[in-house]
Short mmCIF file of C-alpha atoms in Angstrom, two decimals:
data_model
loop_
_atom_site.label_atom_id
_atom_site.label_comp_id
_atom_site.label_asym_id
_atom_site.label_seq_id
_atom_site.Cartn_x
_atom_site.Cartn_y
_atom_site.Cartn_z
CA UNK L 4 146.62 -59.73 -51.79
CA UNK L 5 148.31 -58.19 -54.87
CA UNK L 6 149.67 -61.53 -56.05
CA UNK L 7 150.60 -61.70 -59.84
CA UNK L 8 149.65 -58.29 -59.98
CA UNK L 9 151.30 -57.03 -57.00
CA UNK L 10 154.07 -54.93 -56.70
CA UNK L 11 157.43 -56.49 -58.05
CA UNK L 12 155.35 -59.88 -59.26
CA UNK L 13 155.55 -61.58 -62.15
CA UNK L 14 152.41 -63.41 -64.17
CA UNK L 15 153.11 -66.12 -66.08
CA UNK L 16 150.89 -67.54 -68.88
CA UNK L 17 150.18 -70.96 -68.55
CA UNK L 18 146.87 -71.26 -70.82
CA UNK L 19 149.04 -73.31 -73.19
CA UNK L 20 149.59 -76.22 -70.68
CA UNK L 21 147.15 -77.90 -71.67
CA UNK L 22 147.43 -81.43 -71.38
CA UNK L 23 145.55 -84.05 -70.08
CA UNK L 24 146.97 -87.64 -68.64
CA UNK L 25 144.44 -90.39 -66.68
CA UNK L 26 146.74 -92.26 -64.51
CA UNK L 27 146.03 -94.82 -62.38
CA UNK L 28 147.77 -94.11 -58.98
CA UNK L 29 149.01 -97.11 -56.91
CA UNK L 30 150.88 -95.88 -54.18
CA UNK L 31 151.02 -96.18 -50.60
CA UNK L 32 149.07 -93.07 -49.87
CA UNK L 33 146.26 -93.22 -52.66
CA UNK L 34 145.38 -96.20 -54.41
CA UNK L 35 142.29 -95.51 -57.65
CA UNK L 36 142.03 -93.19 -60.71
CA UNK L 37 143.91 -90.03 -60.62
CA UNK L 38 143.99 -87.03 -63.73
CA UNK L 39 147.50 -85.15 -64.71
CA UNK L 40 146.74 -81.86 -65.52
CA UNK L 41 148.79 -78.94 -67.46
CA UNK L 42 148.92 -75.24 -65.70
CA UNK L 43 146.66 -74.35 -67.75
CA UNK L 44 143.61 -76.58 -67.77
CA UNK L 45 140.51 -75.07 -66.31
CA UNK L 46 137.08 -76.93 -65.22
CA UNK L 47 135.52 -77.30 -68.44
CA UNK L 48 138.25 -79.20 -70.20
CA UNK L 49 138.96 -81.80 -66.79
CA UNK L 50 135.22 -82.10 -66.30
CA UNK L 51 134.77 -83.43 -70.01
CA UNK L 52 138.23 -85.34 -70.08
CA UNK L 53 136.11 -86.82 -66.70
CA UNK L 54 133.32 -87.56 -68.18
CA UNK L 55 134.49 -89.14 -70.69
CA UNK L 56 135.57 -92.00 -68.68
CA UNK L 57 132.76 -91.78 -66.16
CA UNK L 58 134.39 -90.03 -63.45
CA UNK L 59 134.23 -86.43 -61.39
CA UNK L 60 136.85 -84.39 -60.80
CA UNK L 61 136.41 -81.39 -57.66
CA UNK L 62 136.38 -78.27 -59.81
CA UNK L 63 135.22 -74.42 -59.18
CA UNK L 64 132.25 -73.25 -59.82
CA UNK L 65 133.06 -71.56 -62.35
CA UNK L 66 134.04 -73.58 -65.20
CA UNK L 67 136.74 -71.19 -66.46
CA UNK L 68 138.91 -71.44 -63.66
CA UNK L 69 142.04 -73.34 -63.94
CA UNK L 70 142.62 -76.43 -61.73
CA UNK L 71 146.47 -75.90 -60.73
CA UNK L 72 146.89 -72.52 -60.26
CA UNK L 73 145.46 -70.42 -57.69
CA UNK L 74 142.41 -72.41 -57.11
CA UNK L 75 143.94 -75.21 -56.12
CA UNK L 76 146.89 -73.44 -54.13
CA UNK L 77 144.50 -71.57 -52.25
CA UNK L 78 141.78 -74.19 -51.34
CA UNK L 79 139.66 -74.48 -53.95
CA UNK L 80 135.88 -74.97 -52.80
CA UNK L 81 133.54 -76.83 -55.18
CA UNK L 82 130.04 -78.03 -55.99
CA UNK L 83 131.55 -81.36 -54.34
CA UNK L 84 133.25 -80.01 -51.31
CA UNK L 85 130.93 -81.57 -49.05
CA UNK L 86 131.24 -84.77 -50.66
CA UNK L 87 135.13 -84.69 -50.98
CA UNK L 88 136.58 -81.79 -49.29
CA UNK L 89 138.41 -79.14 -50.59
CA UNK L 90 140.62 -79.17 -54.76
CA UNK L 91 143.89 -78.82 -52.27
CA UNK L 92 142.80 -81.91 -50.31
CA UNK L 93 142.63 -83.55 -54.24
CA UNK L 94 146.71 -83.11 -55.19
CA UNK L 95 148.56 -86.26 -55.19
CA UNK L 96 151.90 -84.42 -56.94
CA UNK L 97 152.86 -81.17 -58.53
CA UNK L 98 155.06 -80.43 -61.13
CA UNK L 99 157.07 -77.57 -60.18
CA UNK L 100 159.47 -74.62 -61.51
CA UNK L 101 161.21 -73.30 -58.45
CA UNK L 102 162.78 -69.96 -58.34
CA UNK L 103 166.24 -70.99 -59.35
CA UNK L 104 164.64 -72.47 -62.65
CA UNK L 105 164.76 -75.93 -61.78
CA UNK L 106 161.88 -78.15 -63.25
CA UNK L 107 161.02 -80.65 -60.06
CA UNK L 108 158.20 -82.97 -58.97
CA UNK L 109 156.65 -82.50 -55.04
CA UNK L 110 154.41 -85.47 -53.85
CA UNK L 111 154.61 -87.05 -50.38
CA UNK L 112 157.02 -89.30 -51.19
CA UNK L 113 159.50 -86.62 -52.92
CA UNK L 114 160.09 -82.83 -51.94
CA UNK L 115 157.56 -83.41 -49.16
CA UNK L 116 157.79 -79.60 -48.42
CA UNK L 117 157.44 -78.29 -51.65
CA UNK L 118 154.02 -80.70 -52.41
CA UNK L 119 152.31 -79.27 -49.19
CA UNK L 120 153.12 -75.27 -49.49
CA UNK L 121 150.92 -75.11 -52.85
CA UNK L 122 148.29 -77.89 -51.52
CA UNK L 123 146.46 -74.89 -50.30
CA UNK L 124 148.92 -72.37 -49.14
CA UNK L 125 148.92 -69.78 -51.81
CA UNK L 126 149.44 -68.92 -55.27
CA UNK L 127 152.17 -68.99 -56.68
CA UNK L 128 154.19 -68.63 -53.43
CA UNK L 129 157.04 -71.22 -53.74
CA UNK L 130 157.25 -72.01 -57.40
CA UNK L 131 154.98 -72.07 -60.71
CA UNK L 132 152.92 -74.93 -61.21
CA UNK L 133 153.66 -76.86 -64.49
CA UNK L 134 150.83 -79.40 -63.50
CA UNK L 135 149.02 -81.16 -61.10
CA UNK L 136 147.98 -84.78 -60.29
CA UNK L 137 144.85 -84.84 -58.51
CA UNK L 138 142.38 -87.46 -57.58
CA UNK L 139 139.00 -88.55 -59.70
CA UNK L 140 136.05 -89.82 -58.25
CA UNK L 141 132.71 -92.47 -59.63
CA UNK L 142 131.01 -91.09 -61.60
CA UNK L 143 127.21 -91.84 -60.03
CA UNK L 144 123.88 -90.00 -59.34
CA UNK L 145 123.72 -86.40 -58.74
CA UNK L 146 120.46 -84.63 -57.74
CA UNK L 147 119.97 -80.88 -57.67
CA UNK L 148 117.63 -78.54 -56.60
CA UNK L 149 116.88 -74.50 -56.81
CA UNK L 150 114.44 -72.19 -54.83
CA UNK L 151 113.53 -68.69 -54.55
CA UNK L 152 111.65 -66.29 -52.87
CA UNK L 153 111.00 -62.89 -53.96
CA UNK L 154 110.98 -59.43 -51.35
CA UNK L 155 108.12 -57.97 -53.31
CA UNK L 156 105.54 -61.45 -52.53
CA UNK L 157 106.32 -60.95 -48.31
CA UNK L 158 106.74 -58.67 -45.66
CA UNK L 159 110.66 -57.57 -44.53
CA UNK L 160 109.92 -59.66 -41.45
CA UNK L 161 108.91 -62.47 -43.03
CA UNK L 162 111.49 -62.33 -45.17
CA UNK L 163 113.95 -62.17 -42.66
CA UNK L 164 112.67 -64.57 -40.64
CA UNK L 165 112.89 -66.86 -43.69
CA UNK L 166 116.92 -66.11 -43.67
CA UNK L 167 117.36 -66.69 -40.44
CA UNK L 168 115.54 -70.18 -40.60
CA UNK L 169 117.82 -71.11 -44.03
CA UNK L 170 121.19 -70.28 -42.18
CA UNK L 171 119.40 -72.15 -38.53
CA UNK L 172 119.19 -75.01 -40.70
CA UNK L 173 122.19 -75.05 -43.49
CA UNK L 174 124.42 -77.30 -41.03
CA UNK L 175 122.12 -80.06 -41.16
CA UNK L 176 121.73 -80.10 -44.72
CA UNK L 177 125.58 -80.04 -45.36
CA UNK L 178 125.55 -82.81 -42.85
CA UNK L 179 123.67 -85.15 -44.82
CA UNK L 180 125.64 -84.48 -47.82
CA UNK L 181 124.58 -81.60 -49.65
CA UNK L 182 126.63 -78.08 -50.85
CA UNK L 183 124.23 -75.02 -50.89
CA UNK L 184 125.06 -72.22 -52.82
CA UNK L 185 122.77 -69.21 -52.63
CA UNK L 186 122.47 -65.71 -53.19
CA UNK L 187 121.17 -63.02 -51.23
CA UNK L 188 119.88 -59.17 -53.08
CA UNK L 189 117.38 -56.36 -51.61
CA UNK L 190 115.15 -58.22 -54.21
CA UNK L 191 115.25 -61.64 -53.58
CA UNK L 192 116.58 -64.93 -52.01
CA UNK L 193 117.58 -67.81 -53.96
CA UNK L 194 119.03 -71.53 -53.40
CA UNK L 195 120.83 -72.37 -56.77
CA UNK L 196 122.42 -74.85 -56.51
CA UNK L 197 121.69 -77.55 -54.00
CA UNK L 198 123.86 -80.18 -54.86
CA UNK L 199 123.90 -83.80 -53.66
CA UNK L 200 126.55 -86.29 -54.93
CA UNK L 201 125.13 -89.96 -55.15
CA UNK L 202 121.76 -89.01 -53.82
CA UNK L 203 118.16 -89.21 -55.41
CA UNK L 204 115.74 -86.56 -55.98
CA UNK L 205 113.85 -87.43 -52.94
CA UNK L 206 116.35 -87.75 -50.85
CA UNK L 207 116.96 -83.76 -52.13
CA UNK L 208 113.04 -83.05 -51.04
CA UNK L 209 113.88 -84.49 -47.63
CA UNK L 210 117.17 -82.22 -47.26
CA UNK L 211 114.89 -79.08 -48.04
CA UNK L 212 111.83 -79.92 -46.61
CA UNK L 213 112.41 -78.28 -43.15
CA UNK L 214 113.13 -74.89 -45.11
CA UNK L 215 109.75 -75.26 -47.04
CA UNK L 216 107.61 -76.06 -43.74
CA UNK L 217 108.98 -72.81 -42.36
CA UNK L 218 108.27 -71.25 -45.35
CA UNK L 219 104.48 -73.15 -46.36
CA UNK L 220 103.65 -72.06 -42.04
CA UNK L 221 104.31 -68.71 -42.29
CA UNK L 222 102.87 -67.96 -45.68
CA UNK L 223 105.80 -66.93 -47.88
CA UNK L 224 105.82 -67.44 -51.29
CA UNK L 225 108.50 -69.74 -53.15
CA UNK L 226 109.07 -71.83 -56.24
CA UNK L 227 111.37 -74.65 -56.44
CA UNK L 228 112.31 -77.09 -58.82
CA UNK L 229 114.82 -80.55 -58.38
CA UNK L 230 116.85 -83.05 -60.42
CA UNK L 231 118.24 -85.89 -60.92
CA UNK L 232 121.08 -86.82 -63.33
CA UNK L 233 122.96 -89.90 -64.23
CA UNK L 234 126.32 -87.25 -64.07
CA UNK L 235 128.29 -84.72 -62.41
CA UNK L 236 128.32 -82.99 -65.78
CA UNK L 237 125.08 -83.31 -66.88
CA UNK L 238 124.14 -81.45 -63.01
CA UNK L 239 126.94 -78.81 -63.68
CA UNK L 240 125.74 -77.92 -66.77
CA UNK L 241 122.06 -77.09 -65.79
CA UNK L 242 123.04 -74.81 -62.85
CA UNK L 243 126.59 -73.83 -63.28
CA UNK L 244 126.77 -74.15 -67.01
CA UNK L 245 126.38 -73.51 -69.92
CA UNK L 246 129.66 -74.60 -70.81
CA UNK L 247 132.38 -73.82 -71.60
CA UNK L 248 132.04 -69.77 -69.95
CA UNK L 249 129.59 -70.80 -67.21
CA UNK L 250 126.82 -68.27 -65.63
CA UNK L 251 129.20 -66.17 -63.54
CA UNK L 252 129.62 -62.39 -64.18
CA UNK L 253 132.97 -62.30 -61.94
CA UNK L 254 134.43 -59.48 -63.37
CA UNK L 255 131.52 -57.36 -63.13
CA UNK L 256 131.39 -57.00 -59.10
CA UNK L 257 133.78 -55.72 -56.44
CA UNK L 258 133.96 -58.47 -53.85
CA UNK L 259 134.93 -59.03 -50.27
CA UNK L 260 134.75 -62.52 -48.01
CA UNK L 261 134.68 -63.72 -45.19
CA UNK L 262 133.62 -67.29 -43.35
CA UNK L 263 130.47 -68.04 -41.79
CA UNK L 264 132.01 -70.46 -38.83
CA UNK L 265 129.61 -73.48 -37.83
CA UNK L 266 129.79 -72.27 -33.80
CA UNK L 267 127.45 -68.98 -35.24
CA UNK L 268 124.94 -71.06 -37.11
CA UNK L 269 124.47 -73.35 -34.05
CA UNK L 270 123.09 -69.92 -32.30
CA UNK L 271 119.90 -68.68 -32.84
CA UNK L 272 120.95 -64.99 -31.31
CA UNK L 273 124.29 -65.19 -33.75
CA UNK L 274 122.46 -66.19 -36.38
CA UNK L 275 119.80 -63.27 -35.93
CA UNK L 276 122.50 -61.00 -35.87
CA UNK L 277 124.47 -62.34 -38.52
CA UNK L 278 121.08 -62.29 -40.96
CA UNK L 279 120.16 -58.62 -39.51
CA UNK L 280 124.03 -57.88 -40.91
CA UNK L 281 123.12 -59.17 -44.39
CA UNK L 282 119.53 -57.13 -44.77
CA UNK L 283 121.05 -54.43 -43.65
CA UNK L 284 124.45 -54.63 -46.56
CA UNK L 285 121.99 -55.66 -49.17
CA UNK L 286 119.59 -52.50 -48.68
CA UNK L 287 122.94 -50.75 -49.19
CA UNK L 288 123.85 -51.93 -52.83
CA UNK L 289 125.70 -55.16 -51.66
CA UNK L 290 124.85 -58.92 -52.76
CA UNK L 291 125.73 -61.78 -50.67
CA UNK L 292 126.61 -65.02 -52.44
CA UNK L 293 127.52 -68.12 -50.09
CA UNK L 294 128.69 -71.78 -50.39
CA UNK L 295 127.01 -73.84 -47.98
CA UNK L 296 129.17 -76.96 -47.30
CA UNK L 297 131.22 -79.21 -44.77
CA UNK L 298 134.87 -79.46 -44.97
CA UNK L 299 135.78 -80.27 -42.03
CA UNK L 300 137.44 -83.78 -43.36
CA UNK L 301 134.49 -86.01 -41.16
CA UNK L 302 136.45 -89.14 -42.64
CA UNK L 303 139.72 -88.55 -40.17
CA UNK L 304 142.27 -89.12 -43.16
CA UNK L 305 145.61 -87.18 -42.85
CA UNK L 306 145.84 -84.72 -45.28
CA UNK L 307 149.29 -83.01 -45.46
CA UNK L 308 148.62 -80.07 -46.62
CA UNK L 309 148.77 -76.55 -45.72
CA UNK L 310 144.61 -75.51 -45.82
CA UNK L 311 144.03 -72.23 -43.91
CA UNK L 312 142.71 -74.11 -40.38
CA UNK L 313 139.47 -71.92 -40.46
CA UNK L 314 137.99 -73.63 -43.84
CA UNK L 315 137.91 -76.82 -41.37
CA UNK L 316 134.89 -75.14 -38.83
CA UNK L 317 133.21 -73.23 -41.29
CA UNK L 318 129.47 -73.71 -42.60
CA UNK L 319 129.50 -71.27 -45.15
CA UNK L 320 132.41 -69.33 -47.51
CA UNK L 321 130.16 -65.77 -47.98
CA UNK L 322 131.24 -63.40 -50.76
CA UNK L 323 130.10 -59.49 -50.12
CA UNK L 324 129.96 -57.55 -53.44
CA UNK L 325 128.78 -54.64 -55.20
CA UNK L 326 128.54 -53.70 -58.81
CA UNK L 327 131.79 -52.70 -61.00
CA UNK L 328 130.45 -50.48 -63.57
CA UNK L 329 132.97 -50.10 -66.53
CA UNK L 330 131.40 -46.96 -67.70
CA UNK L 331 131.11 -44.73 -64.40
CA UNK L 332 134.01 -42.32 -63.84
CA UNK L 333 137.24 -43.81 -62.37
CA UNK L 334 136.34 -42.25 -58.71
CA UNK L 335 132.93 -43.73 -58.56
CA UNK L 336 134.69 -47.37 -59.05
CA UNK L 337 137.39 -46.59 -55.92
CA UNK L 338 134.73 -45.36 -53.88
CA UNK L 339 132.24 -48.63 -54.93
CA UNK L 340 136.26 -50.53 -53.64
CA UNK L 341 136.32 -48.67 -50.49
CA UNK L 342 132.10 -49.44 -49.64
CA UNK L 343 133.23 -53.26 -49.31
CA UNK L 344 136.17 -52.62 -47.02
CA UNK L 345 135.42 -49.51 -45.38
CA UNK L 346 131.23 -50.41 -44.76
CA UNK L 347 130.70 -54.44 -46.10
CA UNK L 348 133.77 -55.87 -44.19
CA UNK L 349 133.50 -54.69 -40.60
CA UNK L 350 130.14 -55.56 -40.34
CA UNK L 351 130.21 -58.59 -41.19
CA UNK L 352 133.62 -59.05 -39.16
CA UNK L 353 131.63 -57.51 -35.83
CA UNK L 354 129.40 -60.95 -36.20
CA UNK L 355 131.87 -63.13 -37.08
CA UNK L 356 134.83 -63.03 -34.83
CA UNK L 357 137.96 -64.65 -35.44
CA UNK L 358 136.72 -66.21 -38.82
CA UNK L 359 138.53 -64.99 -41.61
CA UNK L 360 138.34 -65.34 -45.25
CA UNK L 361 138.99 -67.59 -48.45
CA UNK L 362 142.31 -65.87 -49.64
CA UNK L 363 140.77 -66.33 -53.52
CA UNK L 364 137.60 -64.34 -52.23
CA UNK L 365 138.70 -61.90 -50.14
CA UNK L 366 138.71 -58.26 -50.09
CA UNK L 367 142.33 -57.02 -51.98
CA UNK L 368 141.94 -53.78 -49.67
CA UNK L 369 141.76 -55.89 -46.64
CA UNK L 370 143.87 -53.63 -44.04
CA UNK L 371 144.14 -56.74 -41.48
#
């Protein structure tokens, strides 16, 4: 998991590459609008460049994190995975420096090979991305929605019981469309965002209104709040923004993953278990962030690319973490490393057999 800064690797700086081309692609795999993209070009820049011309691009979460690189080569999950799949099932071409220095261009039409290794087979693995081509969506109507319920207004039982219902019933709101990202503390649980590509605000109070029944039956507390925009952007800047830098503390957590498979949520006992796993890493320092979604590709087109099979059944891409703190002594931080894989990861592996793990997201000390 070292990658660039493994043993014997070498990182390259590509923040300078960054260019920006709209093409129109016409051939005979992918006929509409299409952006070119330097190696260095992260969400921010592509969503605006976008925007501009009233379209979406899939992009991280994140809005710092480049589009050709790693997050691409490894998957790439998104705000919009539900609605178009994963930034590796995006690349129409790649511009590519090979390891005997040669500049070449991989599509399906043209080093085959070479276009579906980094289409979601790993960083940096088989060459150095100069740019990518990858498809643009409509821009249209994007609805949102956040909700939260607080530990301290319910009992642990309730609580848990309110967990168990949200996971229970995650696959059927990815069904109709939605991607669910939520986080999980000791303190609290919170939806934000829910995000719906080309659907209305009530159509958003329909998706979540099983979750609130359970919750408005049993007496637990919440607050939520929806949206509706006329963009992507405009949606991505309320919950994922403020652009450019975005909401997320990355570099401030140790993290592990691991992927919630669809077969578990369509058990009540698995899903009990899986919950009873959570509560019990959360009372222990650890936060659980997760990406509800559907990737599974429902529209049956080929995609040649080389996606880790596992992102295809799963209902949910789960991060484990626990604090990095910069200022405790240098042992404190290995042994904060060594809680995620030695105490985090097999517990969450016991309920989840045979799942494994978003390579971007995963634990760096995994030792299998």
């Amino acid at each position: 998991m070292g990658r660039s800064t493994g043993a014997r690797a070498l990182s390259i700086w590509t923040h300078n590459l960054s260019e920006i081309e709209y093409v129109e692609s016409l051939d005979i795999y992918y006929q509409g609008p299409a952006f070119k993209v330097g190696g260095g070009v992260v969400g921010t820049q592509i969503l605006e460049a976008a925007a501009a011309r009233g379209l979406v691009v899939v992009t991280g979460e994140c809005p710092t994190v480049g589009l050709a690189g790693g997050y691409t080569q490894g998957g790439g999950h998104s705000a919009l995975s539900t609605a178009f799949n994963l930034a590796a099932d995006q690349t129409l071409s790649f511009e590519v420096i090979t390891a005997a220095g040669e500049l070449v261009t991989a599509s399906r039409s043209e080093n085959e090979d070479l276009y579906r290794a980094p289409s979601g087979g790993g960083a940096g693995n088989y060459g150095t991305a100069v740019s990518a081509t990858v498809k643009a969506y409509p821009e249209t109507t994007v609805s949102g929605a956040s909700l939260g319920i607080l530990t301290a207004n319910t009992t642990r039982e309730l609580f848990t019981e309110a967990v168990t219902h949200f996971h229970l019933l995650l696959p059927a709101m990815t069904e109709v469309g939605a991607t669910v990202i939520y986080q999980m503390s000791s303190q609290h649980f919170l939806i934000n965002p829910l995000t719906a590509y080309d659907r209305t605000t009530s159509e958003v109070q329909i998706i979540l209104a099983q979750f609130i029944s359970v919750l408005s039956t049993r007496g637990i507390p919440y607050e939520v709040s929806c949206s509706e925009y006329d963009s992507y952007y405009d949606h991505y800047n309320k919950y994922m923004g403020p652009f450019p830098g975005g909401n997320l503390g990355v570099g401030i957590y140790n993290f592990g993953g691991r992927f919630i498979p669809q077969r578990i949520l369509k058990s009540q006992r698995r899903t009990a278990s899986l919950v009873g796993t959570l509560r019990n890493l959360t009372e222990h320092g650890g936060f659980v962030v997760g990406v509800g979604l559907d990737v599974s590709n429902k529209t049956g087109d080929k995609l040649p690319n080389t996606v880790f099979s596992q992102w295809r059944g799963a209902a949910v891409t789960l991060q484990l973490a626990n604090t990095w703190n910069t200022v405790t002594p240098w042992a404190d931080k290995i042994r904060a490393q060594l809680q995620v894989t030695d105490e985090f990861m097999p517990q969450i592996e016991a309920v989840t057999p045979d799942a494994g793990a978003y390579q971007n997201e995963a634990d760096f000390r995994q030792p299998r």
